[in-house]
PDB file of C-alpha atoms and ligand atoms in Angstrom:
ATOM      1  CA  UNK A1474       2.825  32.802  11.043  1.00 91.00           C
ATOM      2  CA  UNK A1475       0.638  33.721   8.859  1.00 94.00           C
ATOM      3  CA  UNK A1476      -3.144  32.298   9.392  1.00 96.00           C
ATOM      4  CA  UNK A1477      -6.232  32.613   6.856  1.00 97.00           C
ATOM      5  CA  UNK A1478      -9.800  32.348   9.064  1.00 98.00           C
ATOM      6  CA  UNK A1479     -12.868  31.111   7.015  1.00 97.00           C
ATOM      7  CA  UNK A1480     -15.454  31.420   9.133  1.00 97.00           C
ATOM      8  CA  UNK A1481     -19.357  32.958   8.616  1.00 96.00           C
ATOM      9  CA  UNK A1482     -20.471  33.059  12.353  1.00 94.00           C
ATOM     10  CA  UNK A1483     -19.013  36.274  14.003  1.00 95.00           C
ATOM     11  CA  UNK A1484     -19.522  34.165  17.309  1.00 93.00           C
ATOM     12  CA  UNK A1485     -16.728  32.198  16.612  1.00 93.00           C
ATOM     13  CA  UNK A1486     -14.637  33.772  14.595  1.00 95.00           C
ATOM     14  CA  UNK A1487     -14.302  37.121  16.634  1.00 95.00           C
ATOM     15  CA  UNK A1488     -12.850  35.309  20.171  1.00 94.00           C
ATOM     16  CA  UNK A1489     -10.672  32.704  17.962  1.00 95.00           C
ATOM     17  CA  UNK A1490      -9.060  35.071  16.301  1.00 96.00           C
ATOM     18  CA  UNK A1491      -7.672  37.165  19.285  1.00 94.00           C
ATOM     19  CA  UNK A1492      -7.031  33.917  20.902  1.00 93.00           C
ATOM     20  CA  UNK A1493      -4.993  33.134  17.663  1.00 94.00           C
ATOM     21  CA  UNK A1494      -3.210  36.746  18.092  1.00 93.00           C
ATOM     22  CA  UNK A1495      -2.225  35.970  21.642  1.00 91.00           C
ATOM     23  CA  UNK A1496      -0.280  32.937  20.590  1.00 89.00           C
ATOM     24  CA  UNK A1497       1.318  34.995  18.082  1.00 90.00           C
ATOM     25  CA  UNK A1498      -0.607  34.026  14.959  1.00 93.00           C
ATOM     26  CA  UNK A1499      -1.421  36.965  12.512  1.00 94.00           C
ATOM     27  CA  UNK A1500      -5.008  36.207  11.267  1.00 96.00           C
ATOM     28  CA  UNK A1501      -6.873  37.355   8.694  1.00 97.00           C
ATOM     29  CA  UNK A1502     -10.803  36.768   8.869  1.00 97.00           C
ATOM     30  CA  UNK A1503     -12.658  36.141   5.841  1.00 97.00           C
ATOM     31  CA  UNK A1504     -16.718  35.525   5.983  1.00 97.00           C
ATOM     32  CA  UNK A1505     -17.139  33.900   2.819  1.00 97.00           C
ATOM     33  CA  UNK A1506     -15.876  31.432   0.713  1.00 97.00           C
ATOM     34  CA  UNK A1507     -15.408  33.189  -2.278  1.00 96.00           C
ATOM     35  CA  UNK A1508     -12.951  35.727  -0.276  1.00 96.00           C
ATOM     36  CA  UNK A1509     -11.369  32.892   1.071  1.00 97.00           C
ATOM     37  CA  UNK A1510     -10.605  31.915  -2.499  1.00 95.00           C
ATOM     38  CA  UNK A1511      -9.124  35.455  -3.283  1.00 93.00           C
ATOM     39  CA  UNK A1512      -7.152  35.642  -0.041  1.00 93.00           C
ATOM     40  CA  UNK A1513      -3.011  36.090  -0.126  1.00 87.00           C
ATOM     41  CA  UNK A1514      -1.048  33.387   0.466  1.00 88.00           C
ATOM     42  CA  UNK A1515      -0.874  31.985   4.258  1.00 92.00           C
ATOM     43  CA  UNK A1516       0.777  29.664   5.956  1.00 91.00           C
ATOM     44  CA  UNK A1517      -2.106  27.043   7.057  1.00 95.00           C
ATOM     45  CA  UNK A1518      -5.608  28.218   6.046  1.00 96.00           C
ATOM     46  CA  UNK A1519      -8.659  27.867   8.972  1.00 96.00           C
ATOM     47  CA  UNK A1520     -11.400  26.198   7.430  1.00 95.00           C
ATOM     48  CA  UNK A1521     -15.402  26.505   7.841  1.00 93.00           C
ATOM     49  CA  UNK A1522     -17.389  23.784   6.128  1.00 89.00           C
ATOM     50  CA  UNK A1523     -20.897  26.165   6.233  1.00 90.00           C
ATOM     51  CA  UNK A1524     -20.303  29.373   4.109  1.00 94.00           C
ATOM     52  CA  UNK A1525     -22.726  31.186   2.919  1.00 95.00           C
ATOM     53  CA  UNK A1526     -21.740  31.328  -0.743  1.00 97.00           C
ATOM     54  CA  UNK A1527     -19.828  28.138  -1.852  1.00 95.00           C
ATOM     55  CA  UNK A1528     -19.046  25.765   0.846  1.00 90.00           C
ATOM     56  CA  UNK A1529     -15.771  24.318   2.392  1.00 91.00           C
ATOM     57  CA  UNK A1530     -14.923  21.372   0.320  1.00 90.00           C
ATOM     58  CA  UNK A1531     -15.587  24.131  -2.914  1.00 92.00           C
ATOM     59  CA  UNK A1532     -12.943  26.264  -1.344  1.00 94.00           C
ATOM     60  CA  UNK A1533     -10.563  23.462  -0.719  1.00 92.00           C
ATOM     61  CA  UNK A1534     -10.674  22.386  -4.358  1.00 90.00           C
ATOM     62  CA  UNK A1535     -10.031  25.670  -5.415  1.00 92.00           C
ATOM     63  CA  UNK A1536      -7.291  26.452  -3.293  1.00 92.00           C
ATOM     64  CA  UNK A1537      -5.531  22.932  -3.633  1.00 87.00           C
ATOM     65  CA  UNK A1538      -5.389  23.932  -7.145  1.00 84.00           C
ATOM     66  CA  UNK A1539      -2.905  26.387  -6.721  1.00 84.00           C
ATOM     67  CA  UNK A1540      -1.506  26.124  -3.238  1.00 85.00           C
ATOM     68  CA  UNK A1541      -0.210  23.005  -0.821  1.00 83.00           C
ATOM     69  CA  UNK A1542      -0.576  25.287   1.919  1.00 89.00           C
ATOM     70  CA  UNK A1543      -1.901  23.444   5.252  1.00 90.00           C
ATOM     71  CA  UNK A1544      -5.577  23.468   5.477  1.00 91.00           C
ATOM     72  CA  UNK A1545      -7.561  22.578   8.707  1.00 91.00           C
ATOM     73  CA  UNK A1546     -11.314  21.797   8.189  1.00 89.00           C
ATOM     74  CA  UNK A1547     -13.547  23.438  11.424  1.00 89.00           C
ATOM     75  CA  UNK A1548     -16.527  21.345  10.577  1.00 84.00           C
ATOM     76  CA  UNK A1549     -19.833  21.230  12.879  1.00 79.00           C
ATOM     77  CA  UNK A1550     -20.546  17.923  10.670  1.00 68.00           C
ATOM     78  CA  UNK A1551     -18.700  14.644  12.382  1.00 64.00           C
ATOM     79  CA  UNK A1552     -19.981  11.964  10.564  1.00 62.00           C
ATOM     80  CA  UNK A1553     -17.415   9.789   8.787  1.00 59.00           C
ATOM     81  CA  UNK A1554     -18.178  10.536   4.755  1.00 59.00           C
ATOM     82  CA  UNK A1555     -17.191  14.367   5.717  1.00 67.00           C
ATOM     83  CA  UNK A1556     -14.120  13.855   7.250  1.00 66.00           C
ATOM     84  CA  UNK A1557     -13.554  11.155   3.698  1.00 64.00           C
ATOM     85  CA  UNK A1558     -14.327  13.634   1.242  1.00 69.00           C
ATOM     86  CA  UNK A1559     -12.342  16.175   3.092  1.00 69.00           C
ATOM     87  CA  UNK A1560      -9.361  14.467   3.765  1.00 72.00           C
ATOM     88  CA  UNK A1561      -9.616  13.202  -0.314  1.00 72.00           C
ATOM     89  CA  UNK A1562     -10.199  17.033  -1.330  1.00 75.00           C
ATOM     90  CA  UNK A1563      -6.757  17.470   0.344  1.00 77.00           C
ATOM     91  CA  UNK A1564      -7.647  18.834   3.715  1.00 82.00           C
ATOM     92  CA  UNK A1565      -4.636  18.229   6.061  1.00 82.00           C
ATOM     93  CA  UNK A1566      -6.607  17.831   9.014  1.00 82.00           C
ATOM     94  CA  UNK A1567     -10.315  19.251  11.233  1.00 81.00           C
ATOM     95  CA  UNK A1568     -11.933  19.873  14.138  1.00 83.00           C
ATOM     96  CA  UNK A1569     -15.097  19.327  15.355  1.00 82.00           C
ATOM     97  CA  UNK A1570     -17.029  22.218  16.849  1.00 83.00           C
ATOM     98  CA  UNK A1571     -17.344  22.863  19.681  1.00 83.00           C
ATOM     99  CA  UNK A1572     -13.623  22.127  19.265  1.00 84.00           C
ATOM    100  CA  UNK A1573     -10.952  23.474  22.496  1.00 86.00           C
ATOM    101  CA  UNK A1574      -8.998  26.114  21.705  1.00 90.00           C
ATOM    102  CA  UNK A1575      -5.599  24.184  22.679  1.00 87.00           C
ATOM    103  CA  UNK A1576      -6.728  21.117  20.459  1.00 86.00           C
ATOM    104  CA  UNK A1577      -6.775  23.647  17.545  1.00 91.00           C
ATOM    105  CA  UNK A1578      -3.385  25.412  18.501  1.00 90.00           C
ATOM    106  CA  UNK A1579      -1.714  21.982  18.709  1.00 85.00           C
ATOM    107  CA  UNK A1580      -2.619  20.893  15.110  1.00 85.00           C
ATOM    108  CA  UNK A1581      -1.909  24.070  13.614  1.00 89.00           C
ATOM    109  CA  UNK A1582       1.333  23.978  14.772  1.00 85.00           C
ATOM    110  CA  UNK A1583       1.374  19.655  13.899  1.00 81.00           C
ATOM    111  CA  UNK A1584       0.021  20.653  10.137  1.00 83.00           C
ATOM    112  CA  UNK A1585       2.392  23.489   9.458  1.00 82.00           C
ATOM    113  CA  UNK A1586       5.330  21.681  10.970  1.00 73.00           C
ATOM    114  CA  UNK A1587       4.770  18.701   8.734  1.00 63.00           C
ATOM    115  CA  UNK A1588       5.071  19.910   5.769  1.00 57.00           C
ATOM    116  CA  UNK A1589       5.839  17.039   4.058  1.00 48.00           C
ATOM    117  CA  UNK A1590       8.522  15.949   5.658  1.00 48.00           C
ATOM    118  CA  UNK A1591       9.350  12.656   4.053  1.00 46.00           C
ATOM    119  CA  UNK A1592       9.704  14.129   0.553  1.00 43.00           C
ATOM    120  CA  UNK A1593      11.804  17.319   1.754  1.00 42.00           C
ATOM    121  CA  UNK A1594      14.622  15.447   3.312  1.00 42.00           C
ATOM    122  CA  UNK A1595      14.801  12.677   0.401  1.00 50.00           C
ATOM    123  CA  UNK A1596      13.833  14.725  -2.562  1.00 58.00           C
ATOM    124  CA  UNK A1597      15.963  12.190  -4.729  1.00 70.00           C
ATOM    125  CA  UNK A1598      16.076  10.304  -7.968  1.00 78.00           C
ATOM    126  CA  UNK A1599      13.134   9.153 -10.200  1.00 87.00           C
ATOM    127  CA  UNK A1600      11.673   5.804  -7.565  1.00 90.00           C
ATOM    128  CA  UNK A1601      10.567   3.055  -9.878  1.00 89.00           C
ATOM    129  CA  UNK A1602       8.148   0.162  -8.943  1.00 91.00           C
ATOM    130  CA  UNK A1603       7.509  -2.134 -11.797  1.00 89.00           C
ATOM    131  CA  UNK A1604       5.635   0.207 -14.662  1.00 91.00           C
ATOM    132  CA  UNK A1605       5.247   2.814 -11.614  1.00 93.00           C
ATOM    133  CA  UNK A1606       7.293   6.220 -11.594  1.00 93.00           C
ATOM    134  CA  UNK A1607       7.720   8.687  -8.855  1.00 93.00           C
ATOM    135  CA  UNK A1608       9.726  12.064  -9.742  1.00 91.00           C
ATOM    136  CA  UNK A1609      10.689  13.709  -6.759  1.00 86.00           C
ATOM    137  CA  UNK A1610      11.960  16.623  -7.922  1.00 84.00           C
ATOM    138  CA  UNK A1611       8.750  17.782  -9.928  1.00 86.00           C
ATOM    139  CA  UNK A1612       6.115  15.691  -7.521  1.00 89.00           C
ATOM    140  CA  UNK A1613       4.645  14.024 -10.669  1.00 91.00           C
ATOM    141  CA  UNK A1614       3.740  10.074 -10.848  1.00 94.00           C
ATOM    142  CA  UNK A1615       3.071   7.760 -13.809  1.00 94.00           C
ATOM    143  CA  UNK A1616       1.891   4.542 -14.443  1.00 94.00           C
ATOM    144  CA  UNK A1617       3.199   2.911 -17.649  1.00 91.00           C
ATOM    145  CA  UNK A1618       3.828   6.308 -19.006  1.00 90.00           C
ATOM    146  CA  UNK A1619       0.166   7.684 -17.911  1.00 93.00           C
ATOM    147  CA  UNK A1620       0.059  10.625 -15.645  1.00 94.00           C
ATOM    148  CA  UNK A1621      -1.543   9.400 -12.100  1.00 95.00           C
ATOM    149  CA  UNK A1622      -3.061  12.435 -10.486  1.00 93.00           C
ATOM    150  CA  UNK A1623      -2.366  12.341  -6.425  1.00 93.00           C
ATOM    151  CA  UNK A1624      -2.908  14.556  -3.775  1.00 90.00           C
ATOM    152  CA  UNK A1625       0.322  15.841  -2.040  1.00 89.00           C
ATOM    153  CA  UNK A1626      -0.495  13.564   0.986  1.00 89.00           C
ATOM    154  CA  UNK A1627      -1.189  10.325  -1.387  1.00 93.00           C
ATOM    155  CA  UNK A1628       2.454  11.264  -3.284  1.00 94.00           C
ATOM    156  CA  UNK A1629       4.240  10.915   0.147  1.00 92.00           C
ATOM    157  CA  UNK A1630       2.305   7.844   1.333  1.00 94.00           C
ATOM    158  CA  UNK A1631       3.570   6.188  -2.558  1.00 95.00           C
ATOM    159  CA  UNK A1632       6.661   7.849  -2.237  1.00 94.00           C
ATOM    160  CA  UNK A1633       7.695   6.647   1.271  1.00 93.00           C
ATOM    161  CA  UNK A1634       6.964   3.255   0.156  1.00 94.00           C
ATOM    162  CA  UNK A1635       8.773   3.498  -3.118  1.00 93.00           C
ATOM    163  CA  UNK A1636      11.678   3.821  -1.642  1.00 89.00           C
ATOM    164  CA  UNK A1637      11.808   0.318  -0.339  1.00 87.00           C
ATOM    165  CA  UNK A1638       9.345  -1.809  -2.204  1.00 87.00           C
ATOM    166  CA  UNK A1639       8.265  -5.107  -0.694  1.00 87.00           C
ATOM    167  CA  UNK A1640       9.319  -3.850   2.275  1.00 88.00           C
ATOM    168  CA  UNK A1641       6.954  -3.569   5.507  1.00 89.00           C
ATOM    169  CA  UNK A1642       6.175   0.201   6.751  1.00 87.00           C
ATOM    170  CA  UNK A1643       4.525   0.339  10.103  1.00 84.00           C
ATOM    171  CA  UNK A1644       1.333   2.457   9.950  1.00 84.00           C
ATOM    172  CA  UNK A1645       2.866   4.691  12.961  1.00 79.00           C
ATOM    173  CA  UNK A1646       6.485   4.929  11.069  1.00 81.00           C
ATOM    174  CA  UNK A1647       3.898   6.262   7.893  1.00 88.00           C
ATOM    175  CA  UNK A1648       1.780   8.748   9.919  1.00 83.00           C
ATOM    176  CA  UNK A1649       4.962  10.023  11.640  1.00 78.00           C
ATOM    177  CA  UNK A1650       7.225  10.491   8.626  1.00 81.00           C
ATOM    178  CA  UNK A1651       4.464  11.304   5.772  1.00 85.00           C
ATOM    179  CA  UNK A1652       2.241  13.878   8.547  1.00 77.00           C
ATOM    180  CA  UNK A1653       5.100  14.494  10.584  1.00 69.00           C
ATOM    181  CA  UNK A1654       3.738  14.143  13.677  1.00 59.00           C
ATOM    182  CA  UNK A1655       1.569  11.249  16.181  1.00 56.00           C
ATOM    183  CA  UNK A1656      -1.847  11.610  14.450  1.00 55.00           C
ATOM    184  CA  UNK A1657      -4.317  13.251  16.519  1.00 53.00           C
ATOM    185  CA  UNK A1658      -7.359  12.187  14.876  1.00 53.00           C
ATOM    186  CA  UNK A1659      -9.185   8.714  13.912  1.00 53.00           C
ATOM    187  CA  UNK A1660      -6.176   5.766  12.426  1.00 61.00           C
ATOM    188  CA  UNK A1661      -8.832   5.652   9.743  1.00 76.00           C
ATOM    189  CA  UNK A1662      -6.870   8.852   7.832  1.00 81.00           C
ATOM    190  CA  UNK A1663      -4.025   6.406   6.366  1.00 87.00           C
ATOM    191  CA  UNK A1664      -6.836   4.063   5.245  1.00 89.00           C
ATOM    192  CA  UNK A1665      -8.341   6.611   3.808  1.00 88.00           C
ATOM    193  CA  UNK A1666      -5.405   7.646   1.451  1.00 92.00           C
ATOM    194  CA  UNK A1667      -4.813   4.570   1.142  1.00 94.00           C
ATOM    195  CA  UNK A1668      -8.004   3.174  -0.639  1.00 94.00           C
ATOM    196  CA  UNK A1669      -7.987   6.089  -2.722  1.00 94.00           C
ATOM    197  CA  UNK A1670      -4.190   5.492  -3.964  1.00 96.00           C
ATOM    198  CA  UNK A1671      -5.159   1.886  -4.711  1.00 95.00           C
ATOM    199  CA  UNK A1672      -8.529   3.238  -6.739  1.00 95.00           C
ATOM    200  CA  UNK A1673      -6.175   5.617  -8.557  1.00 95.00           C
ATOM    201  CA  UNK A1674      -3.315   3.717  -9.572  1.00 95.00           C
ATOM    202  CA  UNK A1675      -6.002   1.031 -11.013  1.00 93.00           C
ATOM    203  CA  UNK A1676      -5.177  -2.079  -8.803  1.00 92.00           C
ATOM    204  CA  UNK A1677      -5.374  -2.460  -5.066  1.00 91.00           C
ATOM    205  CA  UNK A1678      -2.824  -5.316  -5.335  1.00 92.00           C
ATOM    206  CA  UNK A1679       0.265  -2.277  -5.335  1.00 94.00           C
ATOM    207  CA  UNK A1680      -0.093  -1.601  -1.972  1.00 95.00           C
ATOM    208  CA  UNK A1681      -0.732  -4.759   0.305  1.00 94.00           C
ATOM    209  CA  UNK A1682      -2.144  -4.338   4.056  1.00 92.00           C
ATOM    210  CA  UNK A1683       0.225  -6.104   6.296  1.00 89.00           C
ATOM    211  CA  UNK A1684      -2.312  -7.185   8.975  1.00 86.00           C
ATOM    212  CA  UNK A1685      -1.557  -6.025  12.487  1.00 80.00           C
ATOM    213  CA  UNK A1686       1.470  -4.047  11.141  1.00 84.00           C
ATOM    214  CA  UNK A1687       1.415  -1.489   8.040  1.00 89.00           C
ATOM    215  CA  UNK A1688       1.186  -1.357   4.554  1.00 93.00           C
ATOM    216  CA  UNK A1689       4.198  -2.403   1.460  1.00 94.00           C
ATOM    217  CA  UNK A1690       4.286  -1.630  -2.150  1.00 94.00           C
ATOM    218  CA  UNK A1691       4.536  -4.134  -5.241  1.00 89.00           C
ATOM    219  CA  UNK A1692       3.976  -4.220  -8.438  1.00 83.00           C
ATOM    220  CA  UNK A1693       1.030  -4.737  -8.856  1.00 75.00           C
ATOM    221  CA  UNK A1694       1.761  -6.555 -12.805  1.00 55.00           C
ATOM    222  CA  UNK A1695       1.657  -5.866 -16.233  1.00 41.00           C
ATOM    223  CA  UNK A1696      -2.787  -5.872 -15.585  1.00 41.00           C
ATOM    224  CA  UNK A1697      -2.693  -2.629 -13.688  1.00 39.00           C
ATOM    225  CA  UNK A1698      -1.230  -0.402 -16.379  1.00 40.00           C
ATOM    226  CA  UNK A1699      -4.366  -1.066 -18.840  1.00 40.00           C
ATOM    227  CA  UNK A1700      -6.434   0.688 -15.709  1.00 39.00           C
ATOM    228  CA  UNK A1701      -4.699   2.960 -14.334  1.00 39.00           C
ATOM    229  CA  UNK A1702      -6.400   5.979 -16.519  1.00 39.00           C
ATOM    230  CA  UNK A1703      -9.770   5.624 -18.366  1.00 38.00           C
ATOM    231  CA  UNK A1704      -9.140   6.792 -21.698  1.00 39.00           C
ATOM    232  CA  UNK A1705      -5.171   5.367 -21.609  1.00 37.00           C
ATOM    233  CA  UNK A1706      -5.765   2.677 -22.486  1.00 37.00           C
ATOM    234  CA  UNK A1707      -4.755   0.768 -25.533  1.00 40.00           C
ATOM    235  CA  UNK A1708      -6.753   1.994 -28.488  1.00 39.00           C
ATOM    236  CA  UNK A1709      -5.570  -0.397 -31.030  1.00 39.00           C
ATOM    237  CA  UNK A1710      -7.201  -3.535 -29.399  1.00 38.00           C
ATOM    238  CA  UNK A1711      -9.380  -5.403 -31.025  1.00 39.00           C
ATOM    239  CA  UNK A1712     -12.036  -7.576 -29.103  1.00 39.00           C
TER     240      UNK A1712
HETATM  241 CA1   CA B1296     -20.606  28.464   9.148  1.00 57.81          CA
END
């Protein structure tokens, strides 16, 4: 497996890597972000937050545009709006430094073994929920016709949900079949993706927090398609 190593500080990133080579990993080191950017195609991408040219969550944008290839954050940063941003840049996962080597191994191997799960084994028909549209096939969601733009992680929350609306999912049934695995770090994660699905689709009424228990999707009404983009709206109103 094939492992992409963002790191500045020669400290760290000299004994990781042969640690990584001992488990069988085959790492390539990069010391800045912009070489990060330029890097081949991996299979989960190790993550610095402090580069010396543009930082982590710069690098995750730009790599997210092209690529849905795992990325773990290795952040020396562990307050809460870090760990929000990156998990909303599409970060899969992080660890805090000083992090243990085995704690690293183990979500490497939880992040690449996910791989969306839920969507590869039911990569079916078109899922409707009122005026909302998941395509499976091509990953693509509307909202009365508008495109809704979600990270890969937000499409298989939605998606998981979609396929039985009004119907209860427990938060551990999400986190096992959308990340694949027990989550590791804080529940907060699902709220996370959560909040930002509701912000993005306009109306947190479409998914409803079953206290104690999980999270369902609704439709959320006829209201929710006027918000659910800025500028698609309906033009020809008058008022
Ligand atoms: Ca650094």
């Amino acid at each position: 497996m094939d492992v992409l190593l963002v790191e500045d500080d020669e400290a760290i990133a000299r004994p990781l890597s042969r640690g990584l080579e001992r488990e069988g990993f085959k790492v390539t080191w990069v010391a800045t972000g912009l070489a990060a950017v330029d890097a081949a195609d991996v299979d989960v991408v190790l993550l610095d937050l402090g580069l010396p040219d543009i930082d982590g969550y710069e690098v995750c944008r730009r790599i997210r545009a092209r690529s849905d290839v795992p990325i773990v954050f290795l952040t020396a940063r562990s307050d809460e709006v870090d760990r929000v941003v990156g998990l909303e840049l599409g970060a899969d996962d992080y660890v805090v430094k000083p992090f243990g080597f085995r704690e690293l191994v183990a979500r490497i191997r939880a992040v690449t073994r996910r791989r969306s799960p839920a969507t590869a084994a039911d990569a079916g028909g078109p899922l409707h929920v009122g005026a909302l549209e998941l395509d499976r096939r091509t990953r693509r969601v509307t909202l009365g016709g508008a495109m809704v733009d979600l990270t890969p992680k937000e499409f298989d929350v939605v998606s998981l949900l979609a396929q039985d609306p009004g119907a209860v999912f427990a938060r551990q049934q999400i986190m096992e079949r959308v990340w694949g695995h027990p989550w590791y770090g804080p529940t907060k994660t699902l709220d996370v993706h959560v909040a930002s699905i509701r912000k993005k689709l306009g109306d947190p009424g479409w998914i409803e927090t079953v206290r104690g228990v999980g999270f369902r999707i609704q439709s959320a009404g006829s209201a929710a398609v006027d918000v659910a983009d800025g500028d698609a709206g309906d033009a020809g109103a008058s008022s």
